Amino acid sequence: MTFTSAPAVDALLDRARDIGALDGLLESLRSGEVVAAAVGPVTAGPLEELGVPVQYPDRHRMGAMIKEVTDFLTTARCRIVATGAGPLELRGHAVIVDGEPVDLSPGSMRILRRLAATPGHVVSREDLLAELSPGTTPHALDVAVNRLRAALPDGRVVRTIPRRGHLLVVDPAGLG
């Protein structure tokens, strides 16, 4: 989430407070799942006062902030897992398998991200359901997993373990 002026930060915080969403917003910004970026320390100030970590460049300019965000997302927010289909890279909201981009729906992306957090280990159906929208049925989870498999170059990298859950199959040979 990018911020270009302190008044914009104040306006967001005020609106979140007005609608009773301030605690949720701050929790998201502090979680590490949402990254706050500002054009400089003055803009970052109101967030930092509330304990939110904020990325900002040494040169307090819009272009420098964009480069800071891009650099951060392509390095710190990247996970690479060795699979039988080749290296699987999660970069922000992008997936690259063996050098080729893969288009995923938001639900499939959330499932893949959760499986990639513990590659080679079973993730329970309940945990995967929790990654999807509230009220998602077990059948909808099955559909989402099947869509994920269909979108990947080799759907066998997502394995179903009956009555337990699913796992991302890792290549024991590694990335080499």
Short mmCIF file of N, CA, C and O in Angstrom, two decimals, residues 7 13 17 33 37 40 64 68 115 130 150 159 161 169 172:
data_model
loop_
_atom_site.label_atom_id
_atom_site.label_comp_id
_atom_site.label_asym_id
_atom_site.label_seq_id
_atom_site.Cartn_x
_atom_site.Cartn_y
_atom_site.Cartn_z
N PRO A 7 -1.15 14.02 4.60
CA PRO A 7 -2.60 14.21 4.68
C PRO A 7 -3.39 12.99 4.16
O PRO A 7 -4.46 12.68 4.68
N LEU A 13 -6.54 6.97 7.88
CA LEU A 13 -6.68 6.59 9.29
C LEU A 13 -7.99 7.12 9.88
O LEU A 13 -8.68 6.41 10.60
N ARG A 17 -11.08 4.87 11.19
CA ARG A 17 -11.58 5.08 12.56
C ARG A 17 -13.09 5.32 12.53
O ARG A 17 -13.84 4.74 13.31
N GLU A 33 1.98 -9.02 5.82
CA GLU A 33 1.30 -9.44 4.60
C GLU A 33 1.02 -8.25 3.70
O GLU A 33 0.98 -8.38 2.49
N ALA A 37 4.37 1.57 2.08
CA ALA A 37 5.48 2.31 1.49
C ALA A 37 5.08 3.77 1.38
O ALA A 37 3.95 4.08 1.02
N GLY A 40 8.41 9.35 1.77
CA GLY A 40 9.46 9.85 2.65
C GLY A 40 9.06 9.76 4.11
O GLY A 40 7.96 9.32 4.44
N ALA A 64 11.50 7.17 -6.80
CA ALA A 64 12.35 6.42 -5.88
C ALA A 64 11.51 5.48 -5.01
O ALA A 64 11.93 4.35 -4.71
N GLU A 68 11.76 1.45 -4.80
CA GLU A 68 11.87 0.79 -3.49
C GLU A 68 10.85 -0.34 -3.35
O GLU A 68 11.17 -1.45 -2.92
N LEU A 115 0.10 -23.57 0.51
CA LEU A 115 0.84 -24.82 0.30
C LEU A 115 2.34 -24.56 0.21
O LEU A 115 3.15 -25.34 0.73
N ALA A 130 -9.84 -21.97 5.31
CA ALA A 130 -9.68 -20.69 6.01
C ALA A 130 -9.01 -19.64 5.12
O ALA A 130 -9.16 -18.44 5.36
N ALA A 150 -5.10 -27.36 -12.86
CA ALA A 150 -5.27 -27.14 -14.30
C ALA A 150 -4.44 -25.96 -14.80
O ALA A 150 -3.96 -25.97 -15.94
N ARG A 159 -0.71 -32.33 -4.63
CA ARG A 159 -1.18 -33.70 -4.36
C ARG A 159 -2.26 -33.67 -3.27
O ARG A 159 -2.14 -32.94 -2.29
N ILE A 161 -4.00 -35.68 -0.33
CA ILE A 161 -3.80 -36.76 0.63
C ILE A 161 -5.19 -37.05 1.21
O ILE A 161 -5.71 -36.25 1.99
N VAL A 169 4.21 -30.78 -3.80
CA VAL A 169 5.25 -31.78 -3.94
C VAL A 169 6.56 -31.09 -4.30
O VAL A 169 6.63 -30.32 -5.25
N PRO A 172 13.19 -33.44 -4.61
CA PRO A 172 14.30 -33.67 -3.69
C PRO A 172 15.66 -33.31 -4.28
O PRO A 172 16.62 -33.08 -3.56
#
